[in-house]
Amino acid sequence: MKQVAILVPVYNEAASLPILKAALDGVVSTEKDYDWTFLFVNDGSLDGTLDLLKQMASQDERVQWIDLSRNFGKENAMLAGFDYADADAVIVMDADMQHPPALLPSMLRQWEAGYEDVYAKRDSREKEPWLRRVFSKMFYRILKQTSRFEVLENVGDFRLLDRKCVEALCKLRETERYTKGMFCWIGFRKKEILFECGERVAGQSTWGMRSLFHLAWNGITSFSTFPLRLVSVVGMLTALSAFVYMLWVFTKAIFWGDPVAGYPTIMTVMLFLGGFQLLGIGIIGEYLGKVYSEVKKRPVYFVREKSK
Ligand code: UDP
Ligand code: MG
């Protein structure tokens, strides 16, 4: 019998968990040809999530849990799950029911048909605030044009991964993880399924505008050095035009005896160059910061305790 694990990272989801568990039970009972496990990674929850998980595990032997030593973030919690899951396929989903469990059977059918990464794609983002939609569009545009692999738009973490994909992802140990990009980066045979992303059943999303911006910047800098190249190109163009301008100023001064244009020109040029240099240093700094956190090679998470 093929083993399938459902991997759910959870952070303060005590209110959603019972609803999710009931829905999963319902779906799984119609798929009896698989050996199911429910693997919950408790990402340092502050509410009763862990107790609830322990209680669920005592009532249902398919339930397993890993308790991380603190909140490491969803990306890291997911890696913990990949490390521990030993099933033939792992289905990643959120605890808040935004990822409908009803989609699992069609994911399994595609997996059986030979696809190694069956991902759910949001049908529309209409439910989101417009500003968020605009930013997300912009972000995907930049990412698509600057990276050398295919980037999938509006695709979250709701997906079925074959063992091969899970093993590949386990090998990517970077500290600043942008898992959405990694799914695309590793390749393998992919298949898309459309779904309608619902509302959270309980609790609150931990993603504000700020963390989304951080995620987007992390996404771009993790997978491309385009901002660095942009700085070099603009720097080169500026230097070139400065050179031409210099020739012009000298020629004017030598042949026509024009006095050199004064304060306004110098100020403009200085401020522009100064500003641009700071921007360049800032971008280099961002990458340097990334290099710094990667060379430390710190483990991505710590486990306090796990079931069995
Ligand atoms: N999550 C987590 N660690 C965190 C934040 C979130 O494990 O630090 C989990 C959360 O419990 C949920 C999933 O990641 O199962 C998605 O989180 P959320 O619903 O807040 O994100 P959104 O749906 O808004 O993208
Ligand atoms: Mg959510």
Short mmCIF file of C-alpha atoms and ligand atoms in Angstrom, two decimals:
data_model
loop_
_atom_site.label_atom_id
_atom_site.label_comp_id
_atom_site.label_asym_id
_atom_site.label_seq_id
_atom_site.Cartn_x
_atom_site.Cartn_y
_atom_site.Cartn_z
CA MET A 1 0.00 0.00 0.00
CA LYS A 2 1.34 3.42 -0.90
CA GLN A 3 1.97 5.76 1.99
CA VAL A 4 0.69 9.31 1.82
CA ALA A 5 1.45 11.91 4.48
CA ILE A 6 -0.45 15.15 4.95
CA LEU A 7 1.95 17.77 6.24
CA VAL A 8 0.47 20.75 8.06
CA PRO A 9 2.62 23.44 9.67
CA VAL A 10 0.62 24.94 12.53
CA TYR A 11 1.04 28.15 14.45
CA ASN A 12 -1.70 29.10 16.92
CA GLU A 13 -4.31 27.04 15.11
CA ALA A 14 -6.18 25.54 18.07
CA ALA A 15 -9.45 26.88 16.68
CA SER A 16 -8.97 25.60 13.12
CA LEU A 17 -7.42 22.21 13.88
CA PRO A 18 -10.58 20.31 14.89
CA ILE A 19 -12.34 21.57 11.76
CA LEU A 20 -9.41 20.57 9.56
CA LYS A 21 -9.09 17.17 11.21
CA ALA A 22 -12.79 16.42 10.70
CA ALA A 23 -12.60 17.46 7.04
CA LEU A 24 -9.48 15.35 6.48
CA ASP A 25 -11.08 12.34 8.15
CA GLY A 26 -13.99 12.68 5.77
CA VAL A 27 -11.85 12.81 2.63
CA VAL A 28 -9.39 10.14 3.73
CA SER A 29 -12.17 7.67 4.50
CA THR A 30 -13.03 7.67 0.79
CA GLU A 31 -9.39 6.89 -0.16
CA LYS A 32 -8.83 3.54 1.46
CA ASP A 33 -6.12 2.39 -0.94
CA TYR A 34 -3.52 4.50 0.79
CA ASP A 35 -1.78 4.31 4.10
CA TRP A 36 -2.38 7.79 5.54
CA THR A 37 -0.52 9.79 8.14
CA PHE A 38 -1.26 13.32 9.33
CA LEU A 39 1.96 15.05 10.23
CA PHE A 40 1.57 18.31 12.15
CA VAL A 41 4.54 20.55 12.77
CA ASN A 42 3.89 22.81 15.75
CA ASP A 43 5.80 25.97 14.97
CA GLY A 44 6.08 27.37 18.50
CA SER A 45 2.36 27.98 18.99
CA LEU A 46 1.41 30.03 22.03
CA ASP A 47 -2.14 28.68 22.38
CA GLY A 48 -3.29 25.16 23.15
CA THR A 49 -2.28 23.79 19.74
CA LEU A 50 0.29 21.34 21.10
CA ASP A 51 -2.04 19.87 23.72
CA LEU A 52 -4.67 19.49 21.05
CA LEU A 53 -2.20 17.68 18.79
CA LYS A 54 -1.20 15.32 21.60
CA GLN A 55 -4.83 14.62 22.31
CA MET A 56 -5.55 13.99 18.62
CA ALA A 57 -2.56 11.63 18.43
CA SER A 58 -3.81 9.63 21.41
CA GLN A 59 -7.19 9.18 19.73
CA ASP A 60 -5.99 8.53 16.20
CA GLU A 61 -2.79 6.65 15.52
CA ARG A 62 -2.43 8.23 12.07
CA VAL A 63 -1.72 11.57 13.73
CA GLN A 64 1.95 12.44 14.29
CA TRP A 65 3.38 15.69 15.55
CA ILE A 66 6.70 17.47 15.80
CA ASP A 67 7.12 20.27 18.30
CA LEU A 68 9.71 22.88 17.30
CA SER A 69 11.67 24.69 20.00
CA ARG A 70 10.22 28.08 19.02
CA ASN A 71 8.47 29.82 16.13
CA PHE A 72 10.74 29.40 13.12
CA GLY A 73 8.25 30.47 10.45
CA LYS A 74 6.19 28.40 8.07
CA GLU A 75 9.00 27.83 5.58
CA ASN A 76 11.25 26.27 8.19
CA ALA A 77 8.40 24.31 9.77
CA MET A 78 7.70 22.83 6.34
CA LEU A 79 11.30 21.67 6.02
CA ALA A 80 11.04 19.99 9.41
CA GLY A 81 8.03 18.12 8.06
CA PHE A 82 9.86 17.10 4.89
CA ASP A 83 12.77 15.81 6.96
CA TYR A 84 10.53 13.62 9.11
CA ALA A 85 8.00 12.44 6.54
CA ASP A 86 8.96 9.10 5.02
CA ALA A 87 5.84 8.56 2.92
CA ASP A 88 5.77 7.96 -0.84
CA ALA A 89 3.95 11.23 -1.29
CA VAL A 90 3.60 14.26 0.95
CA ILE A 91 0.68 16.67 0.67
CA VAL A 92 1.42 20.10 2.12
CA MET A 93 -1.51 22.19 3.26
CA ASP A 94 -2.46 25.03 5.62
CA ALA A 95 -4.39 24.44 8.79
CA ASP A 96 -6.90 27.22 8.25
CA MET A 97 -9.04 25.44 5.62
CA GLN A 98 -8.00 27.91 2.92
CA HIS A 99 -6.72 24.81 1.17
CA PRO A 100 -9.81 22.64 0.63
CA PRO A 101 -9.21 18.99 1.56
CA ALA A 102 -11.78 18.07 -1.11
CA LEU A 103 -8.99 18.57 -3.65
CA LEU A 104 -6.91 15.67 -2.32
CA PRO A 105 -8.51 12.91 -4.43
CA SER A 106 -7.83 14.75 -7.69
CA MET A 107 -4.25 15.37 -6.58
CA LEU A 108 -3.82 11.67 -5.92
CA ARG A 109 -5.24 10.79 -9.37
CA GLN A 110 -2.65 13.06 -11.04
CA TRP A 111 0.10 11.55 -8.93
CA GLU A 112 -0.99 8.08 -10.00
CA ALA A 113 -0.89 9.33 -13.59
CA GLY A 114 2.82 9.96 -13.17
CA TYR A 115 3.13 13.58 -12.09
CA GLU A 116 5.64 14.22 -9.34
CA ASP A 117 4.51 17.64 -8.17
CA VAL A 118 0.77 18.31 -8.32
CA TYR A 119 0.16 21.89 -7.26
CA ALA A 120 -3.03 23.76 -6.59
CA LYS A 121 -3.29 27.10 -8.32
CA ARG A 122 -5.59 29.83 -7.07
CA ASP A 123 -8.33 30.47 -9.55
CA SER A 124 -8.38 34.16 -8.77
CA ARG A 125 -7.09 36.53 -6.16
CA GLU A 126 -10.23 38.61 -6.19
CA LYS A 127 -10.86 38.21 -2.49
CA GLU A 128 -7.63 39.97 -1.66
CA PRO A 129 -7.26 43.74 -1.25
CA TRP A 130 -6.40 45.42 -4.57
CA LEU A 131 -3.10 46.86 -3.35
CA ARG A 132 -1.95 43.38 -2.45
CA ARG A 133 -2.99 42.11 -5.87
CA VAL A 134 -1.07 44.88 -7.65
CA PHE A 135 2.07 44.20 -5.62
CA SER A 136 1.78 40.50 -6.19
CA LYS A 137 1.47 41.04 -9.95
CA MET A 138 4.54 43.28 -9.93
CA PHE A 139 6.50 40.81 -7.87
CA TYR A 140 5.79 37.87 -10.17
CA ARG A 141 6.71 39.97 -13.15
CA ILE A 142 10.12 40.83 -11.75
CA LEU A 143 10.76 37.30 -10.56
CA LYS A 144 9.76 35.80 -13.90
CA GLN A 145 11.97 38.10 -15.89
CA THR A 146 14.99 37.75 -13.70
CA SER A 147 15.20 34.05 -12.94
CA ARG A 148 16.31 31.29 -15.23
CA PHE A 149 13.65 28.76 -14.34
CA GLU A 150 9.91 28.75 -14.78
CA VAL A 151 8.15 30.64 -12.02
CA LEU A 152 4.54 29.69 -11.34
CA GLU A 153 2.18 32.52 -10.56
CA ASN A 154 -0.45 32.46 -7.80
CA VAL A 155 0.71 29.07 -6.65
CA GLY A 156 0.99 28.56 -2.94
CA ASP A 157 2.26 25.72 -0.85
CA PHE A 158 -0.80 23.52 -1.30
CA ARG A 159 0.57 20.59 -3.27
CA LEU A 160 1.30 16.91 -3.49
CA LEU A 161 4.97 16.05 -3.71
CA ASP A 162 6.38 12.73 -4.73
CA ARG A 163 9.13 11.24 -2.57
CA LYS A 164 11.70 12.39 -5.16
CA CYS A 165 10.65 16.04 -4.79
CA VAL A 166 10.66 15.80 -1.00
CA GLU A 167 14.19 14.40 -1.04
CA ALA A 168 15.29 17.18 -3.37
CA LEU A 169 13.78 19.83 -1.10
CA CYS A 170 15.50 18.31 1.94
CA LYS A 171 18.82 18.89 0.23
CA LEU A 172 18.19 22.64 -0.04
CA ARG A 173 19.18 23.73 3.47
CA GLU A 174 19.38 27.48 3.04
CA THR A 175 18.49 29.54 6.07
CA GLU A 176 16.38 32.18 4.35
CA ARG A 177 13.95 29.87 2.69
CA TYR A 178 11.65 30.84 -0.12
CA THR A 179 9.94 27.50 -0.60
CA LYS A 180 7.56 28.67 -3.35
CA GLY A 181 10.62 29.34 -5.50
CA MET A 182 12.29 26.09 -4.50
CA PHE A 183 9.32 24.03 -5.70
CA CYS A 184 9.83 25.55 -9.14
CA TRP A 185 13.62 25.41 -8.97
CA ILE A 186 13.86 21.67 -8.33
CA GLY A 187 11.97 20.84 -11.51
CA PHE A 188 10.27 17.42 -11.85
CA ARG A 189 7.05 16.70 -13.69
CA LYS A 190 4.47 19.25 -12.62
CA LYS A 191 0.69 19.35 -12.95
CA GLU A 192 -1.67 22.12 -12.05
CA ILE A 193 -5.10 21.90 -10.47
CA LEU A 194 -7.26 25.00 -10.05
CA PHE A 195 -8.96 25.81 -6.79
CA GLU A 196 -10.87 28.58 -5.13
CA CYS A 197 -9.04 29.90 -2.10
CA GLY A 198 -11.53 30.33 0.75
CA GLU A 199 -11.45 32.43 3.87
CA ARG A 200 -9.69 31.42 7.06
CA VAL A 201 -12.10 29.43 9.27
CA ALA A 202 -10.65 30.79 12.50
CA GLY A 203 -7.76 32.78 13.86
CA GLN A 204 -5.79 35.39 11.96
CA SER A 205 -3.30 35.36 9.16
CA THR A 206 0.20 36.11 10.34
CA TRP A 207 1.12 37.75 7.05
CA GLY A 208 0.86 41.51 7.11
CA MET A 209 1.94 43.80 4.31
CA ARG A 210 5.40 44.03 5.86
CA SER A 211 6.06 40.32 6.02
CA LEU A 212 4.71 39.92 2.48
CA PHE A 213 7.12 42.58 1.28
CA HIS A 214 9.93 40.78 3.07
CA LEU A 215 8.87 37.52 1.46
CA ALA A 216 8.81 39.11 -1.99
CA TRP A 217 12.24 40.69 -1.58
CA ASN A 218 13.55 37.41 -0.24
CA GLY A 219 12.04 35.63 -3.23
CA ILE A 220 13.81 37.89 -5.71
CA THR A 221 17.17 37.94 -3.95
CA SER A 222 17.13 34.20 -3.27
CA PHE A 223 16.79 33.28 -6.88
CA SER A 224 18.46 36.00 -8.86
CA THR A 225 21.27 38.53 -8.72
CA PHE A 226 19.32 40.83 -11.03
CA PRO A 227 19.32 43.83 -8.61
CA LEU A 228 23.14 43.66 -8.51
CA ARG A 229 23.34 43.58 -12.27
CA LEU A 230 20.93 46.49 -12.51
CA VAL A 231 23.21 48.55 -10.28
CA SER A 232 26.25 47.71 -12.43
CA VAL A 233 24.43 48.59 -15.63
CA VAL A 234 23.11 51.91 -14.34
CA GLY A 235 26.54 52.64 -12.86
CA MET A 236 28.20 51.97 -16.19
CA LEU A 237 25.73 54.16 -18.08
CA THR A 238 26.19 56.98 -15.57
CA ALA A 239 29.98 56.78 -15.84
CA LEU A 240 29.76 56.78 -19.63
CA SER A 241 27.50 59.82 -19.79
CA ALA A 242 29.66 61.56 -17.19
CA PHE A 243 32.66 61.01 -19.46
CA VAL A 244 30.89 62.46 -22.50
CA TYR A 245 29.69 65.39 -20.43
CA MET A 246 33.22 65.96 -19.15
CA LEU A 247 34.56 66.18 -22.71
CA TRP A 248 31.84 68.67 -23.51
CA VAL A 249 32.59 70.86 -20.48
CA PHE A 250 36.37 70.81 -21.20
CA THR A 251 35.90 71.61 -24.87
CA LYS A 252 33.66 74.51 -24.00
CA ALA A 253 36.12 75.85 -21.45
CA ILE A 254 39.20 75.45 -23.67
CA PHE A 255 37.86 76.65 -27.04
CA TRP A 256 35.20 79.15 -26.09
CA GLY A 257 36.48 80.14 -22.72
CA ASP A 258 33.05 79.44 -21.17
CA PRO A 259 33.09 79.59 -17.40
CA VAL A 260 32.27 76.16 -15.93
CA ALA A 261 28.59 75.91 -15.02
CA GLY A 262 28.30 76.36 -11.32
CA TYR A 263 26.55 75.30 -8.18
CA PRO A 264 23.24 73.86 -9.49
CA THR A 265 24.91 71.44 -11.91
CA ILE A 266 27.46 70.24 -9.37
CA MET A 267 24.79 69.78 -6.71
CA THR A 268 22.51 67.83 -9.02
CA VAL A 269 25.27 65.54 -10.21
CA MET A 270 26.65 65.02 -6.71
CA LEU A 271 23.30 64.27 -5.16
CA PHE A 272 22.35 61.92 -7.96
CA LEU A 273 25.61 60.02 -7.79
CA GLY A 274 25.65 60.01 -3.98
CA GLY A 275 22.10 58.69 -3.86
CA PHE A 276 22.76 56.08 -6.45
CA GLN A 277 25.93 54.93 -4.73
CA LEU A 278 24.05 54.51 -1.47
CA LEU A 279 21.38 52.50 -3.25
CA GLY A 280 24.07 50.32 -4.81
CA ILE A 281 25.78 49.76 -1.48
CA GLY A 282 22.41 48.97 0.05
CA ILE A 283 21.68 46.29 -2.53
CA ILE A 284 25.15 44.80 -2.15
CA GLY A 285 24.55 44.91 1.61
CA GLU A 286 21.33 42.93 1.23
CA TYR A 287 23.17 40.19 -0.59
CA LEU A 288 26.04 40.33 1.88
CA GLY A 289 23.53 39.88 4.70
CA LYS A 290 22.19 36.81 2.93
CA VAL A 291 25.69 35.41 2.46
CA TYR A 292 26.36 36.07 6.15
CA SER A 293 23.32 34.18 7.33
CA GLU A 294 24.05 31.29 4.97
CA VAL A 295 27.76 30.89 5.84
CA LYS A 296 26.88 30.53 9.50
CA LYS A 297 25.22 27.27 8.46
CA ARG A 298 22.89 27.29 11.42
CA PRO A 299 20.32 24.53 11.51
CA VAL A 300 17.02 25.67 10.08
CA TYR A 301 14.98 24.51 13.11
CA PHE A 302 15.25 22.64 16.39
CA VAL A 303 12.87 19.97 17.60
CA ARG A 304 11.84 19.90 21.25
CA GLU A 305 9.83 16.71 21.15
CA LYS A 306 7.99 14.54 18.70
CA SER A 307 5.40 11.84 18.74
CA LYS A 308 6.58 8.21 18.97
N1 UDP B 1 2.24 29.04 10.02
C1 UDP B 1 3.37 28.48 10.64
N2 UDP B 1 4.29 29.31 11.20
C2 UDP B 1 4.17 30.67 11.17
C3 UDP B 1 3.04 31.23 10.50
C4 UDP B 1 2.11 30.38 9.94
O1 UDP B 1 3.52 27.26 10.69
O2 UDP B 1 5.04 31.37 11.70
C5 UDP B 1 1.23 28.15 9.41
C6 UDP B 1 -0.21 28.45 9.81
O3 UDP B 1 -0.55 27.78 11.00
C7 UDP B 1 -0.98 27.92 8.63
C8 UDP B 1 -0.05 28.20 7.47
O4 UDP B 1 1.27 28.33 8.02
O5 UDP B 1 -1.22 26.54 8.72
C9 UDP B 1 -0.44 29.43 6.68
O6 UDP B 1 -0.48 30.55 7.52
P1 UDP B 1 -1.51 31.73 7.31
O7 UDP B 1 -2.88 31.21 7.12
O8 UDP B 1 -1.25 32.69 8.43
O9 UDP B 1 -0.97 32.36 5.96
P2 UDP B 1 -1.84 32.88 4.70
O10 UDP B 1 -2.92 31.89 4.43
O11 UDP B 1 -2.37 34.20 5.10
O12 UDP B 1 -0.83 32.94 3.61
MG MG B 2 -4.20 31.14 5.59
#
